[in-house]
mmCIF file of C-alpha atoms in Angstrom:
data_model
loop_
_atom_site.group_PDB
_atom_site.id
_atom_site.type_symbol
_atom_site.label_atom_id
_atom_site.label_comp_id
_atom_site.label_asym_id
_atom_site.label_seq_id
_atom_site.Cartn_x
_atom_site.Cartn_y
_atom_site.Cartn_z
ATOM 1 C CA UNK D 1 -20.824 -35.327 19.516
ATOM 2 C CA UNK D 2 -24.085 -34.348 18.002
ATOM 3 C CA UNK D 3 -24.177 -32.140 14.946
ATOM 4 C CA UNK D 4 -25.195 -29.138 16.767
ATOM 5 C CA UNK D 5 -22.559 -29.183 19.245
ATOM 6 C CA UNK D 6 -20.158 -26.916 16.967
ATOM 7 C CA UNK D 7 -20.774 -23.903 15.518
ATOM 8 C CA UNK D 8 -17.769 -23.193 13.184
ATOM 9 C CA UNK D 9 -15.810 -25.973 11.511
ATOM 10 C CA UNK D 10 -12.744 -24.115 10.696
ATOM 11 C CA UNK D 11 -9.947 -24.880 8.317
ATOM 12 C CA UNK D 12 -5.972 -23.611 7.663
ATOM 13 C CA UNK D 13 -4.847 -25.111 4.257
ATOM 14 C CA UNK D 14 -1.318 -24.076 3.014
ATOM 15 C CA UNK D 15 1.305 -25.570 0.385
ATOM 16 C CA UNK D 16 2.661 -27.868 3.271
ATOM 17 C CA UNK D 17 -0.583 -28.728 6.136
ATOM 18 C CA UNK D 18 -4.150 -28.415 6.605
ATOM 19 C CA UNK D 19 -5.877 -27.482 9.837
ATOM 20 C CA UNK D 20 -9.311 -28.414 10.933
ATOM 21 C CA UNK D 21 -10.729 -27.698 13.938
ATOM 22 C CA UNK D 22 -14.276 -27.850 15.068
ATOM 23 C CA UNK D 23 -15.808 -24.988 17.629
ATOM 24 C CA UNK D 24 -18.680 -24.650 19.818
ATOM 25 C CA UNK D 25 -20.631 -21.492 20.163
ATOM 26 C CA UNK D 26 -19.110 -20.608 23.619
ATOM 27 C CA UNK D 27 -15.797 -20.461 21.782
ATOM 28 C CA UNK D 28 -14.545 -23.979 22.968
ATOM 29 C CA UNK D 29 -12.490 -26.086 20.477
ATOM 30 C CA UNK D 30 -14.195 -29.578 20.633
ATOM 31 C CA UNK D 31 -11.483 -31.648 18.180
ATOM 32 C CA UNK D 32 -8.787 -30.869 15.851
ATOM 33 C CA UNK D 33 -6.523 -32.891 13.487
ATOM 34 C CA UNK D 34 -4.024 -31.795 10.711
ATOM 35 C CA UNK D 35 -3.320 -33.322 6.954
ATOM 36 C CA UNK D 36 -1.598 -33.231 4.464
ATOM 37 C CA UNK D 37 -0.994 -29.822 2.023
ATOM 38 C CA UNK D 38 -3.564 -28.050 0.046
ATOM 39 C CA UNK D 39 -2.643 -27.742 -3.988
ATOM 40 C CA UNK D 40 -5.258 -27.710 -6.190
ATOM 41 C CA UNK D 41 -3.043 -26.202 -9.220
ATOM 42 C CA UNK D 42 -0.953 -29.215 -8.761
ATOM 43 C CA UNK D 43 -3.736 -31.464 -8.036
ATOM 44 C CA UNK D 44 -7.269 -30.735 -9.185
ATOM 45 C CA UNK D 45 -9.627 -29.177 -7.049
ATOM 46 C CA UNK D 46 -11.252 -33.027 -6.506
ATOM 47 C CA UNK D 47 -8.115 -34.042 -4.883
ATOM 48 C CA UNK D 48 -7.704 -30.887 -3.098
ATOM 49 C CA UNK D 49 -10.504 -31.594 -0.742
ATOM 50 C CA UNK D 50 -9.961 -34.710 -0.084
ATOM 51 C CA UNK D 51 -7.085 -33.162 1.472
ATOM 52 C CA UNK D 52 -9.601 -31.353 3.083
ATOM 53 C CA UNK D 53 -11.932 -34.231 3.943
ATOM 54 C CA UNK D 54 -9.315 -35.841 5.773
ATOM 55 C CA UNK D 55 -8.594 -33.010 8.752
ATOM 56 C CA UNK D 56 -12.181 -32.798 8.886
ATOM 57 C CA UNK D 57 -12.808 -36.508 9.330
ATOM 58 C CA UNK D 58 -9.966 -36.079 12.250
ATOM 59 C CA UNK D 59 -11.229 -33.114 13.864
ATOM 60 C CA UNK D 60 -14.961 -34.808 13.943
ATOM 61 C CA UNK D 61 -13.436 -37.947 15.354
ATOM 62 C CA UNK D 62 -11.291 -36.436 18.162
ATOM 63 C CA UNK D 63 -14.669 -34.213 19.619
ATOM 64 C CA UNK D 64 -15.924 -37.839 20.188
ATOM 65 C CA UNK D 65 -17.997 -38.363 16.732
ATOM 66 C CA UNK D 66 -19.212 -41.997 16.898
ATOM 67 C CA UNK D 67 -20.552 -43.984 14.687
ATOM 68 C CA UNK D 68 -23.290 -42.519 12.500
ATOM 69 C CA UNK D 69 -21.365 -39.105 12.921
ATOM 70 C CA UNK D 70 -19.912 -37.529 9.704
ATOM 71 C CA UNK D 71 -16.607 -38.539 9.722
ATOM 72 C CA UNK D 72 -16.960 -40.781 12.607
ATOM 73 C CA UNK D 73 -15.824 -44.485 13.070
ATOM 74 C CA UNK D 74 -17.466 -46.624 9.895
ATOM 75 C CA UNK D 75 -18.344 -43.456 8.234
ATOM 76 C CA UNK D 76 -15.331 -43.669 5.656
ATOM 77 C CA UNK D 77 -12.803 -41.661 4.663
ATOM 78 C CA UNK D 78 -14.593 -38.213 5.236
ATOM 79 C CA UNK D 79 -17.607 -36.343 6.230
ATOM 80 C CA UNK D 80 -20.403 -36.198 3.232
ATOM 81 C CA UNK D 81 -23.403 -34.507 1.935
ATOM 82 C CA UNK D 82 -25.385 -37.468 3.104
ATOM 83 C CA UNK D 83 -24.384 -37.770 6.310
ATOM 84 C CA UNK D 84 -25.098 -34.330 7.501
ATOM 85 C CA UNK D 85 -23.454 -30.962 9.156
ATOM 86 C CA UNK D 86 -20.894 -31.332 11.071
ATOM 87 C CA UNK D 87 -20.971 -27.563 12.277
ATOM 88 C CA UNK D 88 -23.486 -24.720 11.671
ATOM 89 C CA UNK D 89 -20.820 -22.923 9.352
ATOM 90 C CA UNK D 90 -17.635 -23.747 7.598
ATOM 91 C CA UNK D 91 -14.956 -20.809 7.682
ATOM 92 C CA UNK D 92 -12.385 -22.149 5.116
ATOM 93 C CA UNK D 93 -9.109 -20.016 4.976
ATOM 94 C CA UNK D 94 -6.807 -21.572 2.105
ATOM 95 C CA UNK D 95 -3.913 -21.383 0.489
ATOM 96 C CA UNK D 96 -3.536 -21.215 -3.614
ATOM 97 C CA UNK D 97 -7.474 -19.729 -3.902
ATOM 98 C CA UNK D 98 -5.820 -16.096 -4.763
ATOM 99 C CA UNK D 99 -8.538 -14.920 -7.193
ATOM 100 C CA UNK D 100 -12.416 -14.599 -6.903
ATOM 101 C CA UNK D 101 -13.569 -17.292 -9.102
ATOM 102 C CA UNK D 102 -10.888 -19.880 -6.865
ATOM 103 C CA UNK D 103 -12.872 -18.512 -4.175
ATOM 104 C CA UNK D 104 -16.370 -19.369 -5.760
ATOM 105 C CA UNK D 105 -15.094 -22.765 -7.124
ATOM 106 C CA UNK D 106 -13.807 -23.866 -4.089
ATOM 107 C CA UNK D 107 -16.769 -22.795 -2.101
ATOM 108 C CA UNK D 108 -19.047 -24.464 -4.643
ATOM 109 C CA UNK D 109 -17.260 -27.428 -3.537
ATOM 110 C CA UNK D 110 -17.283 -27.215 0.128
ATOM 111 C CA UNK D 111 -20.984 -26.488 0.048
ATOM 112 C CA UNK D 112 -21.411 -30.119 -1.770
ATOM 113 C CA UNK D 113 -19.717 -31.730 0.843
ATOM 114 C CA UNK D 114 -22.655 -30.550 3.379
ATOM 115 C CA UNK D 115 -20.020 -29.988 5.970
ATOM 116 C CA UNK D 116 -22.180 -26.856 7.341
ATOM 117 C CA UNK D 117 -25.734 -24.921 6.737
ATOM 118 C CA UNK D 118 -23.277 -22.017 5.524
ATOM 119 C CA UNK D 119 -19.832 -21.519 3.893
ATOM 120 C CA UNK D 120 -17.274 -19.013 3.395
ATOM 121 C CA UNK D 121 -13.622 -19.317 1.772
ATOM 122 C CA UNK D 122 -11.092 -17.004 1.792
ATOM 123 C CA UNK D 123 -7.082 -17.061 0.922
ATOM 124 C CA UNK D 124 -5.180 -17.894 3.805
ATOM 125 C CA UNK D 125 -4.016 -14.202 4.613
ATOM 126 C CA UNK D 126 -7.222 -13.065 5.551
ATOM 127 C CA UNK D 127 -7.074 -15.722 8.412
ATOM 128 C CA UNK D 128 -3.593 -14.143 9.396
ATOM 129 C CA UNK D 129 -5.244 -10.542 9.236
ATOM 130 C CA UNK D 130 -8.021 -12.060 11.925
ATOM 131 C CA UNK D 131 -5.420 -13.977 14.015
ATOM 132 C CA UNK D 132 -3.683 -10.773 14.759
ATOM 133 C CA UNK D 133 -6.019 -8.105 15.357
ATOM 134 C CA UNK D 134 -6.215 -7.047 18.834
ATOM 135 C CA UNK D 135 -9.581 -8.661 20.604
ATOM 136 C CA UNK D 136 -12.440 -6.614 19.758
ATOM 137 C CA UNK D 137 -10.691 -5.196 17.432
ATOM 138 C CA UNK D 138 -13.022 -3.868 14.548
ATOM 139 C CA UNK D 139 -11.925 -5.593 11.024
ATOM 140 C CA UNK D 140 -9.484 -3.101 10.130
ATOM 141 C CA UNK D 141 -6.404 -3.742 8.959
ATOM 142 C CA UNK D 142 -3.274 -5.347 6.512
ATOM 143 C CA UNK D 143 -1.693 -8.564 6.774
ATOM 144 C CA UNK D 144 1.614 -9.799 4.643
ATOM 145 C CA UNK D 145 1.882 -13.902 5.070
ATOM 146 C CA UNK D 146 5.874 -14.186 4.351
ATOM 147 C CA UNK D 147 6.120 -18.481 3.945
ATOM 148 C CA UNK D 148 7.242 -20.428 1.314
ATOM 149 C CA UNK D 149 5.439 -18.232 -0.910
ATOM 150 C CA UNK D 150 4.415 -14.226 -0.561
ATOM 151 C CA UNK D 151 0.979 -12.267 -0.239
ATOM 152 C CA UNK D 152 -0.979 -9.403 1.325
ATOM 153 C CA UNK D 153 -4.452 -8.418 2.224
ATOM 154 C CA UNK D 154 -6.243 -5.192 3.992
ATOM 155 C CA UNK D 155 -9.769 -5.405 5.143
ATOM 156 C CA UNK D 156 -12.001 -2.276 6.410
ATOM 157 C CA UNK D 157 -15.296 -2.516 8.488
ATOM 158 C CA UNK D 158 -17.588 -2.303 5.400
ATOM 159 C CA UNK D 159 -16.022 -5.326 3.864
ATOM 160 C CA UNK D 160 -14.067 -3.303 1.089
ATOM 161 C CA UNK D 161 -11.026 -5.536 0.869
ATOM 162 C CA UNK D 162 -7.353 -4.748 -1.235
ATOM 163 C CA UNK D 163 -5.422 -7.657 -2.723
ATOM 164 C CA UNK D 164 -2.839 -9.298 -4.712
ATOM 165 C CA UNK D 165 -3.347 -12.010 -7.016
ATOM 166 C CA UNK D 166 -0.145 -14.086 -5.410
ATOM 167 C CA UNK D 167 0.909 -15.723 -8.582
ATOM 168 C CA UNK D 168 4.570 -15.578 -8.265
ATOM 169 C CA UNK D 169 6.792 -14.038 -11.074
ATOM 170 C CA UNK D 170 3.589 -13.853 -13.305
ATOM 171 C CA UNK D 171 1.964 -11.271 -10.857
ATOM 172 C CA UNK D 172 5.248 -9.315 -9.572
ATOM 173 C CA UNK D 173 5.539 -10.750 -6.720
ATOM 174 C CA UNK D 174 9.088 -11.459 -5.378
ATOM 175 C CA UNK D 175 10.631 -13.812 -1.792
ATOM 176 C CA UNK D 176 8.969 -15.976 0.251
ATOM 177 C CA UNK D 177 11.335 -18.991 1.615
ATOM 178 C CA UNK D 178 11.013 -20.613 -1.892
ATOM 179 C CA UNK D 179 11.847 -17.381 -3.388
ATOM 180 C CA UNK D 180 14.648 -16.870 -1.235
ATOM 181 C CA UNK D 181 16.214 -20.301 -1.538
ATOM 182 C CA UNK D 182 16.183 -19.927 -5.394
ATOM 183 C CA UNK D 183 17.568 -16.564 -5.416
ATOM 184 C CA UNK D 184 20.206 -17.735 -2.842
ATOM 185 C CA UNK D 185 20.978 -20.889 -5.499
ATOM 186 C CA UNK D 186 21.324 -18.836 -8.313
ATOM 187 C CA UNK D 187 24.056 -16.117 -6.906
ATOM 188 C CA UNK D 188 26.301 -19.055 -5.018
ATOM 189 C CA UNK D 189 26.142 -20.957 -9.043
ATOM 190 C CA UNK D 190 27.389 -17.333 -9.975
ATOM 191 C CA UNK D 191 30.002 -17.011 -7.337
ATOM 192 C CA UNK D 192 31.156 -20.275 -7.783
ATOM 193 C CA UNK D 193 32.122 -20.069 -11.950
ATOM 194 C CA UNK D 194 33.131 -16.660 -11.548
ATOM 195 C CA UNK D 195 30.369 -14.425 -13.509
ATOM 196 C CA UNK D 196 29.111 -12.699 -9.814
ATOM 197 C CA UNK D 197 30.778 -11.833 -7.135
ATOM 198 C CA UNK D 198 32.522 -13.906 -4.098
ATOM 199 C CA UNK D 199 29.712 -14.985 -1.273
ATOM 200 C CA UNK D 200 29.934 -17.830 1.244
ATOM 201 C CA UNK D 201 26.619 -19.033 0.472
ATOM 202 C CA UNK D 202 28.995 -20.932 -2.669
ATOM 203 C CA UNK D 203 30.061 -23.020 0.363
ATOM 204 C CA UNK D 204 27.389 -23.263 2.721
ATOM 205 C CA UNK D 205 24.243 -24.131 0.202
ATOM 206 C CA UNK D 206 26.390 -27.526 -0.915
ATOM 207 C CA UNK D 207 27.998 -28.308 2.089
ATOM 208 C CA UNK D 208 24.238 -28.408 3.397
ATOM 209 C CA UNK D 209 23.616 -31.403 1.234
ATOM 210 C CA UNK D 210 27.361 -32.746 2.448
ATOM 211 C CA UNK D 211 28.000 -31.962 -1.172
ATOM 212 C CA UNK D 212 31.649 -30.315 -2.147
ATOM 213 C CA UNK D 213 30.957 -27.741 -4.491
ATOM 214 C CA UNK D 214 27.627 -26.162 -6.428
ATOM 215 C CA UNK D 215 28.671 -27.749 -9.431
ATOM 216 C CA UNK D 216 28.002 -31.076 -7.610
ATOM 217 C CA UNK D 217 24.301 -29.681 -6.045
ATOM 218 C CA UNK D 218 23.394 -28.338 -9.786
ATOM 219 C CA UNK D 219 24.138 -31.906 -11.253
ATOM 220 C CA UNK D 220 22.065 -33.447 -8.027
ATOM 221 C CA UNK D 221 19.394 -31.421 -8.712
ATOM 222 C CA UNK D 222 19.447 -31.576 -12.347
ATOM 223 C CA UNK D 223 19.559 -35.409 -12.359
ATOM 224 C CA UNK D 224 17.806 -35.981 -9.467
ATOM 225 C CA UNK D 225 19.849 -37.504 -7.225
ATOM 226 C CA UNK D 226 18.976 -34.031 -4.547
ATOM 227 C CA UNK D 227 15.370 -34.151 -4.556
ATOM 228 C CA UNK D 228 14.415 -30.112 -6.022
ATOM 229 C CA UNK D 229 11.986 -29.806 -2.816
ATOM 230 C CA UNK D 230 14.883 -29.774 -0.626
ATOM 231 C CA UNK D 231 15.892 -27.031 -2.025
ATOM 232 C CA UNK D 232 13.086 -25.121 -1.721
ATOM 233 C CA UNK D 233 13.656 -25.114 2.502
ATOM 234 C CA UNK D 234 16.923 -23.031 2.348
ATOM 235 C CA UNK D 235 15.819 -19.985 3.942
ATOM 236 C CA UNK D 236 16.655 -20.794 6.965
ATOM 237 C CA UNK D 237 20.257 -20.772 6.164
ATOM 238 C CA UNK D 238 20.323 -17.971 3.708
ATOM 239 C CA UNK D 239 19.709 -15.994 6.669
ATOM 240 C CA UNK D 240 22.304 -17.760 9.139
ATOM 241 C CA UNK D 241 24.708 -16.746 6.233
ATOM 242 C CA UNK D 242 23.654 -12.907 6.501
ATOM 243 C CA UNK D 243 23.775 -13.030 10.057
ATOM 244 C CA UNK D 244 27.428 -13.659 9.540
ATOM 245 C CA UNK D 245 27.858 -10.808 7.835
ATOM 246 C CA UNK D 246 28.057 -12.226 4.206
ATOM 247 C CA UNK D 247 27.230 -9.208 1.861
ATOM 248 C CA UNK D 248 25.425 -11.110 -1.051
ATOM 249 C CA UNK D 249 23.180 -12.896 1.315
ATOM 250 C CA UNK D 250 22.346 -10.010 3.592
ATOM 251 C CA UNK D 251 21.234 -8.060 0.178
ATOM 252 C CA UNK D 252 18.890 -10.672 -0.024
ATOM 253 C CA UNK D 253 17.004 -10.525 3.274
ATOM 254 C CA UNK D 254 17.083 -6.436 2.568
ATOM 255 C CA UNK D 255 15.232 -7.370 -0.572
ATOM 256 C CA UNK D 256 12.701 -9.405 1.487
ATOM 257 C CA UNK D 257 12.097 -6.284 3.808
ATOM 258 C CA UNK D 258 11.530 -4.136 1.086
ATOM 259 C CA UNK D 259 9.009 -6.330 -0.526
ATOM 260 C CA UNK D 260 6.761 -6.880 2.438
ATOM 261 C CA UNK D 261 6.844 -3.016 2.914
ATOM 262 C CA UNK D 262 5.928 -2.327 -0.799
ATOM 263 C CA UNK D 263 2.968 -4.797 -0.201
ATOM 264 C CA UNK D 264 2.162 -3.413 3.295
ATOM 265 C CA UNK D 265 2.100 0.399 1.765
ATOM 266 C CA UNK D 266 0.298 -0.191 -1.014
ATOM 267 C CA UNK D 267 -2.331 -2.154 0.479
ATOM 268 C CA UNK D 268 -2.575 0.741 3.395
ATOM 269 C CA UNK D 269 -2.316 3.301 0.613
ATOM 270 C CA UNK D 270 -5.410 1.855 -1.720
ATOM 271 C CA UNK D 271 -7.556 1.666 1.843
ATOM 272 C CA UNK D 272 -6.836 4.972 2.703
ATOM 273 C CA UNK D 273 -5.266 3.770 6.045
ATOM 274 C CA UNK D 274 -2.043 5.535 5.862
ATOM 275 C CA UNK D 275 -2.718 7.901 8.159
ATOM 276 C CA UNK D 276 -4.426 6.082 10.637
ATOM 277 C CA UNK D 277 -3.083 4.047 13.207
ATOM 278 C CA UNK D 278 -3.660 0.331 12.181
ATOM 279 C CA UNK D 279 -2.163 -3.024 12.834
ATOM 280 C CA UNK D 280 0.131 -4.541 10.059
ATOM 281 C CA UNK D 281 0.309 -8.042 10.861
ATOM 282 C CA UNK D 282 2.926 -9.987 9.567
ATOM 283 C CA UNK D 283 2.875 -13.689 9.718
ATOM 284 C CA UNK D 284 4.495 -17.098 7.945
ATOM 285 C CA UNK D 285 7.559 -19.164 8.921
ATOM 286 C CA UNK D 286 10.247 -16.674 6.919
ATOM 287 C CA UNK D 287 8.783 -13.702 9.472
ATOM 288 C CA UNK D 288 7.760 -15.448 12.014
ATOM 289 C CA UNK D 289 11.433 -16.849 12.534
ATOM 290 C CA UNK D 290 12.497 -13.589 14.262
ATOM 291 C CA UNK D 291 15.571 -12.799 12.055
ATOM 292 C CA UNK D 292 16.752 -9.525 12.955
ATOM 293 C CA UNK D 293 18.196 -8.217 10.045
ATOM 294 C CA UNK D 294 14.547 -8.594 8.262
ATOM 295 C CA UNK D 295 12.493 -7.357 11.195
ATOM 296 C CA UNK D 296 14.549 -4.301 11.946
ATOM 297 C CA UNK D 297 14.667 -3.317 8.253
ATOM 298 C CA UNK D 298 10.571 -3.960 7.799
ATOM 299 C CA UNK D 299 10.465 -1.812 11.081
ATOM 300 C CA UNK D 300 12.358 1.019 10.021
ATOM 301 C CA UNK D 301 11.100 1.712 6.119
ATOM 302 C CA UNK D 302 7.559 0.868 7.832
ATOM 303 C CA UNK D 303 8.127 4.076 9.865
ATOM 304 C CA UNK D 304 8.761 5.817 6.560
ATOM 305 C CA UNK D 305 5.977 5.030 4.260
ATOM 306 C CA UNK D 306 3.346 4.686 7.281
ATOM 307 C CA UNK D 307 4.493 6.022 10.038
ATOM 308 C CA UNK D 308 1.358 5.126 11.960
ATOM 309 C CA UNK D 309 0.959 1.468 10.545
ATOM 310 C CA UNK D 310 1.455 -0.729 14.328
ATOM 311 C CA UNK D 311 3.470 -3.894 13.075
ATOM 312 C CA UNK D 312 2.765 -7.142 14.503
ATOM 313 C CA UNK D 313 3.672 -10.826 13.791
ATOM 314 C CA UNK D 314 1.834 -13.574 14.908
ATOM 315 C CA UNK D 315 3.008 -16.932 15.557
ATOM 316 C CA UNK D 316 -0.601 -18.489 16.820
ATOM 317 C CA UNK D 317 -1.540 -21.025 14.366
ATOM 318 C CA UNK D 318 -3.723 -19.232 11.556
ATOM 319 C CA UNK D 319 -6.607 -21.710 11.708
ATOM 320 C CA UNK D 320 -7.288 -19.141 14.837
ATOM 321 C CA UNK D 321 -7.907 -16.786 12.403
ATOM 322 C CA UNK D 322 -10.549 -18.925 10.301
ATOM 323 C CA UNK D 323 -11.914 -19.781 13.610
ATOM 324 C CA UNK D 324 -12.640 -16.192 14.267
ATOM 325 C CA UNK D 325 -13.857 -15.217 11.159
ATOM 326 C CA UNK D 326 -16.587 -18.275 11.765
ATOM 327 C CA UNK D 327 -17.443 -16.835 15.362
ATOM 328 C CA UNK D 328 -17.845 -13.318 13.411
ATOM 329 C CA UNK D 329 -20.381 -14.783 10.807
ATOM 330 C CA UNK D 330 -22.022 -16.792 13.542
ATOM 331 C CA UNK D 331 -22.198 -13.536 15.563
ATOM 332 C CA UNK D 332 -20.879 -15.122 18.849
ATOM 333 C CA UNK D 333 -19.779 -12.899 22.006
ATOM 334 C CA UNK D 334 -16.245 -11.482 22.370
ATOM 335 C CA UNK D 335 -15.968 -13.919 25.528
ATOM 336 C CA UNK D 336 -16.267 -17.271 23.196
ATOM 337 C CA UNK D 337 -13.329 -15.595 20.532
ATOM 338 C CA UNK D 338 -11.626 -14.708 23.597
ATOM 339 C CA UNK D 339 -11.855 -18.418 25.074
ATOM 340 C CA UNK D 340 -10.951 -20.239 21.236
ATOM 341 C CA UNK D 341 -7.819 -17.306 21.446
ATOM 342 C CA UNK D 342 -6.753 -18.904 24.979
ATOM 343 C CA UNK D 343 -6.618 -22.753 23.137
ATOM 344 C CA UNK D 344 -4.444 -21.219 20.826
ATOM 345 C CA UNK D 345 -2.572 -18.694 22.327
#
């Protein structure tokens, strides 16, 4: 594959995965590969890309680089400065770069690598925004990524964006499948000694680790015998829980559904879009999952704050979206985003 063969290199970094994938300027994806997760508060922004540097090094090896290519056989771990482009731009979409300056840091880095001639990073919403607005679509929009964490972004045509700085408790910001799974701990500890109110998820949350009672997962957790990462992934049964009508746990997944809406609104609100007919998109594994108690909820107090707001989730894998953001800088035809939406739709 020579260098000039792609025009975007593309990447999808959350908490959990990074996507690479490399695409030409008819809209064809040449290679792809997936790592490991993106962290650089946990990490260092050194290690980060390494991360980084090894979905690239993939992607550049499965579209056929050689030896001699950046990230090729015998070029070592990852694509470099010294060995050239790989693509004419680099759209980076990543998770945990929720401020500015993360987004000029982390872009000063990429741009040392020499992946491409050009670079632009965003947070990882704005490549669910892209994903899911309609094909030639004019950048207008919100988007509220719902995964293990929480966050929301609205974009106009002039570039004006609206944001949230996505810190967690420090910046207001409530749910998200870790969220959840904490919240869902902390009122089955509560059930279970008697200072909150009865709720199955007392049961279910230990029985999930084939533990007895919570008293057992608190002292597994506390001494590490159940890893605290496992309990992070609970969502998924906090809302099996509600679906069976427990009241506790169903108060929970309402809390969810008014969260995303208060982002949603306020985000349409600041952009002056609540009165226009404009696509919310909605995206991430908690509301991507298709729970019904969440979706109709988010529906219906949608309706109310913006009733002309068009919701939308999107299940396509976001690096889509940072591949389309590429193809807009590189100013490539609707038929080549049309043809990379095909690969990934």
């Amino acid at each position: 594959m020579g260098v000039t063969a792609a025009a975007v290199l593309a990447i999808d970094a959350g908490n959990s995965k990074t996507d690479a994938a490399l695409v030409a300027a008819d809209g064809t994806v040449l290679g792809q590969a997936r790592s490991g997760g993106f962290r650089p508060p946990a990490t260092g922004v050194t290690a980060a890309v390494e991360v980084l540097a090894e979905a690239v090094a993939g992607a550049v090896r499965n579209a056929g680089g050689g030896p001699g290519t950046p990230g090729g056989p015998g070029s070592g771990a990852g694509p470099s400065a010294e060995a050239g482009p790989v693509a004419a731009h680099v759209s980076a979409c990543l998770a945990n770069v929720d401020l500015p300056v993360e987004e000029r840091t982390m872009a000063a880095a990429l741009e040392a690598r020499g992946w491409g001639r050009t670079v632009t990073v965003h947070n990882d919403t704005f490549a669910l925004l892209r994903a899911g607005l309609p094909a030639g679509a004019e950048p207008r929009g919100v988007a509220v990524v719902c995964g293990a964490g929480i966050n929301c972004a609205g974009l106009l045509p002039d570039g004006r964006t609206h944001r949230f700085p996505a810190l967690g408790k420090l910046s207001g910001d409530w749910g998200g499948g870790a969220g959840l799974a904490a919240e869902a701990i902390w009122y089955a500890a509560r059930a279970e000694d008697g200072r909150g109110e009865p709720t199955a998820l007392a049961t279910a949350l230990p029985a999930h680790f084939g533990l007895a009672t919570m008293y057992d997962l608190i002292e597994g957790v506390h001494l590490g015998t159940v890893p605290a990462a496992r309990t992070q992934r609970l969502a998924p049964l906090l809302f099996a829980v509600a679906a069976a009508g427990d009241a506790v746990a169903r108060s929970l997944v309402d809390r969810q559904a008014d969260e995303v809406v208060a982002l949603a609104a306020v985000a349409l609100e600041r952009l002056g879009l609540l009165d226009e007919e404009v696509p919310v998109v909605l995206g991430g594994s908690v509301l991507a999952a298709g729970h019904a108690q969440l979706d109709d909820r988010i529906r219906t107090l949608l309706t109310a704050r913006a009733p002309k707001a068009v919701p939308r989730v999107v299940t396509a894998p976001p690096v889509l979206g940072a591949a389309l953001l590429g193809l807009d800088r590189t100013e490539a035809p609707e038929a080549a985003k049309s043809r990379t939406r095909a690969h990934y739709d």
